[in-house]
PDB file of N, CA and C in Angstrom:
ATOM      1  N   MET A   1       1.004  -1.820   0.124  1.00  0.00           N
ATOM      2  CA  MET A   1       0.100  -0.190   0.353  1.00  0.00           C
ATOM      3  C   MET A   1       0.530   1.154   0.261  1.00  0.00           C
ATOM      4  N   THR A   2       1.921   1.131   1.005  1.00  0.00           N
ATOM      5  CA  THR A   2       2.684   2.565   1.123  1.00  0.00           C
ATOM      6  C   THR A   2       4.143   2.558   0.022  1.00  0.00           C
ATOM      7  N   ASP A   3       4.079   1.367  -1.001  1.00  0.00           N
ATOM      8  CA  ASP A   3       5.054   1.073  -1.245  1.00  0.00           C
ATOM      9  C   ASP A   3       5.692   2.739  -2.015  1.00  0.00           C
ATOM     10  N   HIS A   4       4.377   3.286  -3.346  1.00  0.00           N
ATOM     11  CA  HIS A   4       5.256   4.311  -3.938  1.00  0.00           C
ATOM     12  C   HIS A   4       5.213   5.462  -3.351  1.00  0.00           C
ATOM     13  N   ILE A   5       4.433   5.743  -2.238  1.00  0.00           N
ATOM     14  CA  ILE A   5       4.848   6.653  -2.003  1.00  0.00           C
ATOM     15  C   ILE A   5       5.789   7.184  -1.187  1.00  0.00           C
ATOM     16  N   VAL A   6       5.943   8.778  -0.938  1.00  0.00           N
ATOM     17  CA  VAL A   6       7.467   9.209  -0.882  1.00  0.00           C
ATOM     18  C   VAL A   6       7.394  10.030   0.372  1.00  0.00           C
ATOM     19  N   TRP A   7       8.157   9.176   1.428  1.00  0.00           N
ATOM     20  CA  TRP A   7       7.931   9.435   3.174  1.00  0.00           C
ATOM     21  C   TRP A   7       9.330  10.262   3.343  1.00  0.00           C
ATOM     22  N   GLN A   8       9.243  11.270   3.619  1.00  0.00           N
ATOM     23  CA  GLN A   8       9.912  12.204   5.040  1.00  0.00           C
ATOM     24  C   GLN A   8      10.176  12.314   6.416  1.00  0.00           C
ATOM     25  N   LYS A   9      11.711  11.810   6.450  1.00  0.00           N
ATOM     26  CA  LYS A   9      11.798  11.630   8.003  1.00  0.00           C
ATOM     27  C   LYS A   9      12.475  13.395   8.865  1.00  0.00           C
ATOM     28  N   SER A  10      12.039  13.973   9.330  1.00  0.00           N
ATOM     29  CA  SER A  10      12.629  14.996  10.131  1.00  0.00           C
ATOM     30  C   SER A  10      14.878  14.526  10.111  1.00  0.00           C
ATOM     31  N   SER A  11      15.691  15.472  10.243  1.00  0.00           N
ATOM     32  CA  SER A  11      16.489  15.654   9.969  1.00  0.00           C
ATOM     33  C   SER A  11      17.259  15.524  10.498  1.00  0.00           C
ATOM     34  N   TYR A  12      16.928  15.704  12.205  1.00  0.00           N
ATOM     35  CA  TYR A  12      16.909  15.752  13.423  1.00  0.00           C
ATOM     36  C   TYR A  12      17.366  13.754  13.304  1.00  0.00           C
ATOM     37  N   SER A  13      17.090  12.955  12.652  1.00  0.00           N
ATOM     38  CA  SER A  13      16.422  11.151  12.727  1.00  0.00           C
ATOM     39  C   SER A  13      17.979  11.088  12.332  1.00  0.00           C
ATOM     40  N   GLY A  14      19.048  12.168  10.806  1.00  0.00           N
ATOM     41  CA  GLY A  14      20.167  12.031  11.352  1.00  0.00           C
ATOM     42  C   GLY A  14      20.463  10.886   9.799  1.00  0.00           C
ATOM     43  N   ALA A  15      21.297  10.524   9.362  1.00  0.00           N
ATOM     44  CA  ALA A  15      21.074   9.780   7.523  1.00  0.00           C
ATOM     45  C   ALA A  15      21.444   8.472   8.083  1.00  0.00           C
ATOM     46  N   ASP A  16      21.288   7.250   9.462  1.00  0.00           N
ATOM     47  CA  ASP A  16      21.074   5.901   9.346  1.00  0.00           C
ATOM     48  C   ASP A  16      20.184   5.652   9.894  1.00  0.00           C
ATOM     49  N   ASN A  17      19.950   4.984   8.500  1.00  0.00           N
ATOM     50  CA  ASN A  17      18.578   4.524   8.117  1.00  0.00           C
ATOM     51  C   ASN A  17      17.508   2.861   9.195  1.00  0.00           C
ATOM     52  N   ASN A  18      18.919   3.100  10.095  1.00  0.00           N
ATOM     53  CA  ASN A  18      18.322   2.002  11.616  1.00  0.00           C
ATOM     54  C   ASN A  18      17.979   2.682  12.340  1.00  0.00           C
ATOM     55  N   GLN A  19      17.625   4.094  12.755  1.00  0.00           N
ATOM     56  CA  GLN A  19      17.154   4.552  13.377  1.00  0.00           C
ATOM     57  C   GLN A  19      15.493   4.859  13.412  1.00  0.00           C
ATOM     58  N   ASP A  20      14.205   4.419  14.130  1.00  0.00           N
ATOM     59  CA  ASP A  20      13.519   5.076  14.090  1.00  0.00           C
ATOM     60  C   ASP A  20      12.583   6.277  14.455  1.00  0.00           C
ATOM     61  N   CYS A  21      11.982   6.297  13.681  1.00  0.00           N
ATOM     62  CA  CYS A  21      11.234   8.103  13.537  1.00  0.00           C
ATOM     63  C   CYS A  21       9.769   8.537  12.812  1.00  0.00           C
ATOM     64  N   VAL A  22       9.352   8.334  12.894  1.00  0.00           N
ATOM     65  CA  VAL A  22       7.971   9.453  12.311  1.00  0.00           C
ATOM     66  C   VAL A  22       8.241   9.532  11.342  1.00  0.00           C
ATOM     67  N   GLU A  23       7.572   9.066   9.832  1.00  0.00           N
ATOM     68  CA  GLU A  23       7.764   9.764   9.017  1.00  0.00           C
ATOM     69  C   GLU A  23       6.053  10.065   8.423  1.00  0.00           C
ATOM     70  N   LEU A  24       6.479  11.485   7.755  1.00  0.00           N
ATOM     71  CA  LEU A  24       5.045  11.641   6.819  1.00  0.00           C
ATOM     72  C   LEU A  24       5.057  11.612   5.272  1.00  0.00           C
ATOM     73  N   ALA A  25       3.978  11.983   4.803  1.00  0.00           N
ATOM     74  CA  ALA A  25       3.933  11.656   3.222  1.00  0.00           C
ATOM     75  C   ALA A  25       2.473  12.589   3.335  1.00  0.00           C
ATOM     76  N   VAL A  26       2.668  13.145   1.879  1.00  0.00           N
ATOM     77  CA  VAL A  26       1.436  13.713   1.532  1.00  0.00           C
ATOM     78  C   VAL A  26       0.685  13.213   0.022  1.00  0.00           C
ATOM     79  N   VAL A  27      -0.864  12.703   0.567  1.00  0.00           N
ATOM     80  CA  VAL A  27      -0.889  12.121  -0.893  1.00  0.00           C
ATOM     81  C   VAL A  27      -3.035  12.505  -0.490  1.00  0.00           C
ATOM     82  N   ASN A  28      -2.844  12.876  -2.079  1.00  0.00           N
ATOM     83  CA  ASN A  28      -4.075  13.570  -2.481  1.00  0.00           C
ATOM     84  C   ASN A  28      -4.446  14.402  -1.496  1.00  0.00           C
ATOM     85  N   GLU A  29      -4.291  15.596  -0.634  1.00  0.00           N
ATOM     86  CA  GLU A  29      -4.444  16.600   0.022  1.00  0.00           C
ATOM     87  C   GLU A  29      -4.273  16.207   1.724  1.00  0.00           C
ATOM     88  N   GLN A  30      -4.060  15.143   1.843  1.00  0.00           N
ATOM     89  CA  GLN A  30      -3.860  14.412   3.397  1.00  0.00           C
ATOM     90  C   GLN A  30      -2.843  13.849   3.188  1.00  0.00           C
ATOM     91  N   ILE A  31      -2.284  14.332   4.991  1.00  0.00           N
ATOM     92  CA  ILE A  31      -1.327  14.449   5.630  1.00  0.00           C
ATOM     93  C   ILE A  31      -1.288  12.911   6.327  1.00  0.00           C
ATOM     94  N   MET A  32      -0.474  11.847   5.540  1.00  0.00           N
ATOM     95  CA  MET A  32      -0.062  10.527   6.127  1.00  0.00           C
ATOM     96  C   MET A  32       1.175   9.634   7.136  1.00  0.00           C
ATOM     97  N   MET A  33       1.348   9.442   7.872  1.00  0.00           N
ATOM     98  CA  MET A  33       2.087   9.790   8.790  1.00  0.00           C
ATOM     99  C   MET A  33       2.763   7.925   9.361  1.00  0.00           C
ATOM    100  N   ARG A  34       3.515   7.498   9.853  1.00  0.00           N
ATOM    101  CA  ARG A  34       3.881   6.394   9.850  1.00  0.00           C
ATOM    102  C   ARG A  34       5.221   6.124  10.879  1.00  0.00           C
ATOM    103  N   GLU A  35       4.878   5.467  11.725  1.00  0.00           N
ATOM    104  CA  GLU A  35       6.474   4.968  12.022  1.00  0.00           C
ATOM    105  C   GLU A  35       7.374   4.148  11.739  1.00  0.00           C
ATOM    106  N   SER A  36       8.627   4.838  11.370  1.00  0.00           N
ATOM    107  CA  SER A  36       9.485   3.806  10.666  1.00  0.00           C
ATOM    108  C   SER A  36       9.803   2.640  10.504  1.00  0.00           C
ATOM    109  N   GLU A  37       9.349   1.581  12.297  1.00  0.00           N
ATOM    110  CA  GLU A  37       9.863   0.193  12.846  1.00  0.00           C
ATOM    111  C   GLU A  37       8.434  -0.589  12.378  1.00  0.00           C
ATOM    112  N   ASP A  38       7.098   0.065  12.039  1.00  0.00           N
ATOM    113  CA  ASP A  38       6.244  -0.224  11.753  1.00  0.00           C
ATOM    114  C   ASP A  38       5.829   0.241  10.386  1.00  0.00           C
ATOM    115  N   PRO A  39       5.836  -0.003   8.885  1.00  0.00           N
ATOM    116  CA  PRO A  39       5.993   0.989   8.053  1.00  0.00           C
ATOM    117  C   PRO A  39       4.505   0.936   7.512  1.00  0.00           C
ATOM    118  N   ASP A  40       3.932  -0.903   7.805  1.00  0.00           N
ATOM    119  CA  ASP A  40       2.861  -0.680   7.116  1.00  0.00           C
ATOM    120  C   ASP A  40       1.210  -0.269   7.999  1.00  0.00           C
ATOM    121  N   THR A  41       1.792  -0.128   9.191  1.00  0.00           N
ATOM    122  CA  THR A  41       0.474   0.544  10.008  1.00  0.00           C
ATOM    123  C   THR A  41       0.882   2.451   9.519  1.00  0.00           C
ATOM    124  N   VAL A  42      -0.753   3.234   8.835  1.00  0.00           N
ATOM    125  CA  VAL A  42      -0.453   4.844   9.034  1.00  0.00           C
ATOM    126  C   VAL A  42      -1.628   5.115   9.061  1.00  0.00           C
ATOM    127  N   VAL A  43      -1.704   6.017   9.826  1.00  0.00           N
ATOM    128  CA  VAL A  43      -2.722   7.177  10.186  1.00  0.00           C
ATOM    129  C   VAL A  43      -2.444   8.171   9.124  1.00  0.00           C
ATOM    130  N   THR A  44      -3.875   8.633   8.480  1.00  0.00           N
ATOM    131  CA  THR A  44      -3.617   9.258   7.812  1.00  0.00           C
ATOM    132  C   THR A  44      -5.071  10.919   8.402  1.00  0.00           C
ATOM    133  N   THR A  45      -4.644  11.980   7.966  1.00  0.00           N
ATOM    134  CA  THR A  45      -5.686  12.842   8.763  1.00  0.00           C
ATOM    135  C   THR A  45      -5.159  14.670   8.073  1.00  0.00           C
ATOM    136  N   SER A  46      -5.592  15.942   7.944  1.00  0.00           N
ATOM    137  CA  SER A  46      -5.803  16.383   7.202  1.00  0.00           C
ATOM    138  C   SER A  46      -4.932  17.357   8.188  1.00  0.00           C
ATOM    139  N   ARG A  47      -4.296  18.503   7.442  1.00  0.00           N
ATOM    140  CA  ARG A  47      -3.482  19.217   8.008  1.00  0.00           C
ATOM    141  C   ARG A  47      -3.572  20.209   8.405  1.00  0.00           C
ATOM    142  N   GLU A  48      -5.146  20.610   8.330  1.00  0.00           N
ATOM    143  CA  GLU A  48      -5.354  21.317  10.318  1.00  0.00           C
ATOM    144  C   GLU A  48      -6.027  20.345  11.417  1.00  0.00           C
ATOM    145  N   LYS A  49      -6.170  19.216  11.784  1.00  0.00           N
ATOM    146  CA  LYS A  49      -6.236  18.530  12.432  1.00  0.00           C
ATOM    147  C   LYS A  49      -4.987  18.237  12.625  1.00  0.00           C
ATOM    148  N   LEU A  50      -3.929  18.166  11.904  1.00  0.00           N
ATOM    149  CA  LEU A  50      -2.420  17.846  12.187  1.00  0.00           C
ATOM    150  C   LEU A  50      -1.505  19.011  12.845  1.00  0.00           C
ATOM    151  N   ARG A  51      -2.225  20.176  12.435  1.00  0.00           N
ATOM    152  CA  ARG A  51      -1.684  21.339  12.352  1.00  0.00           C
ATOM    153  C   ARG A  51      -1.192  21.629  13.920  1.00  0.00           C
ATOM    154  N   ALA A  52      -3.416  21.603  14.848  1.00  0.00           N
ATOM    155  CA  ALA A  52      -3.767  21.857  15.869  1.00  0.00           C
ATOM    156  C   ALA A  52      -3.153  21.165  16.443  1.00  0.00           C
ATOM    157  N   PHE A  53      -2.900  19.150  16.415  1.00  0.00           N
ATOM    158  CA  PHE A  53      -2.484  18.912  17.294  1.00  0.00           C
ATOM    159  C   PHE A  53      -0.825  19.221  17.789  1.00  0.00           C
ATOM    160  N   LEU A  54      -0.366  19.475  16.602  1.00  0.00           N
ATOM    161  CA  LEU A  54       1.359  20.471  16.864  1.00  0.00           C
ATOM    162  C   LEU A  54       1.249  21.543  17.530  1.00  0.00           C
ATOM    163  N   LEU A  55       0.151  21.978  17.447  1.00  0.00           N
ATOM    164  CA  LEU A  55       0.345  23.117  18.406  1.00  0.00           C
ATOM    165  C   LEU A  55       0.186  22.744  19.666  1.00  0.00           C
ATOM    166  N   GLY A  56      -1.332  21.443  19.964  1.00  0.00           N
ATOM    167  CA  GLY A  56      -1.034  21.841  20.876  1.00  0.00           C
ATOM    168  C   GLY A  56       0.409  20.848  22.055  1.00  0.00           C
ATOM    169  N   VAL A  57       0.848  20.117  21.200  1.00  0.00           N
ATOM    170  CA  VAL A  57       2.493  19.342  21.754  1.00  0.00           C
ATOM    171  C   VAL A  57       2.936  20.324  22.004  1.00  0.00           C
ATOM    172  N   LYS A  58       3.724  21.414  21.666  1.00  0.00           N
ATOM    173  CA  LYS A  58       4.325  22.605  21.107  1.00  0.00           C
ATOM    174  C   LYS A  58       3.665  23.298  23.121  1.00  0.00           C
ATOM    175  N   ALA A  59       2.243  23.784  23.002  1.00  0.00           N
ATOM    176  CA  ALA A  59       1.911  24.356  24.285  1.00  0.00           C
ATOM    177  C   ALA A  59       1.630  23.730  25.866  1.00  0.00           C
ATOM    178  N   GLY A  60       1.986  22.125  25.581  1.00  0.00           N
ATOM    179  CA  GLY A  60       2.025  20.935  26.390  1.00  0.00           C
ATOM    180  C   GLY A  60       0.799  20.772  27.009  1.00  0.00           C
ATOM    181  N   GLU A  61      -0.076  20.708  26.231  1.00  0.00           N
ATOM    182  CA  GLU A  61      -1.151  19.704  26.866  1.00  0.00           C
ATOM    183  C   GLU A  61      -1.217  18.290  26.548  1.00  0.00           C
ATOM    184  N   PHE A  62       0.054  18.049  26.078  1.00  0.00           N
ATOM    185  CA  PHE A  62      -0.324  16.238  26.058  1.00  0.00           C
ATOM    186  C   PHE A  62       0.867  15.893  27.174  1.00  0.00           C
ATOM    187  N   ASP A  63       1.668  16.756  28.306  1.00  0.00           N
ATOM    188  CA  ASP A  63       2.698  16.535  29.017  1.00  0.00           C
ATOM    189  C   ASP A  63       2.291  15.513  29.649  1.00  0.00           C
ATOM    190  N   HIS A  64       0.997  15.463  30.498  1.00  0.00           N
ATOM    191  CA  HIS A  64       0.504  14.511  31.384  1.00  0.00           C
ATOM    192  C   HIS A  64       0.538  13.118  30.991  1.00  0.00           C
ATOM    193  N   LEU A  65       0.734  13.345  29.429  1.00  0.00           N
ATOM    194  CA  LEU A  65       0.746  11.962  28.814  1.00  0.00           C
ATOM    195  C   LEU A  65       1.624  11.310  28.890  1.00  0.00           C
ATOM    196  N   ILE A  66       3.178  11.261  29.263  1.00  0.00           N
ATOM    197  CA  ILE A  66       4.233  10.872  29.149  1.00  0.00           C
ATOM    198  C   ILE A  66       5.159  11.107  30.735  1.00  0.00           C
TER     199      ILE A  66
END
């Protein structure tokens, strides 16, 4: 399912392909996310929802979960 998709990972992940990280791709105006160690599990969301989530993370709204 995800073989033809161009995935992007953070530059903070480094060049080592053995590092686990979250990867993102855009397909049909939807944001797709997966963890590199489990590439067959993909979460799809909209740009707006991802933006709201990232703003919440930066604001500390999810700090109680860690």
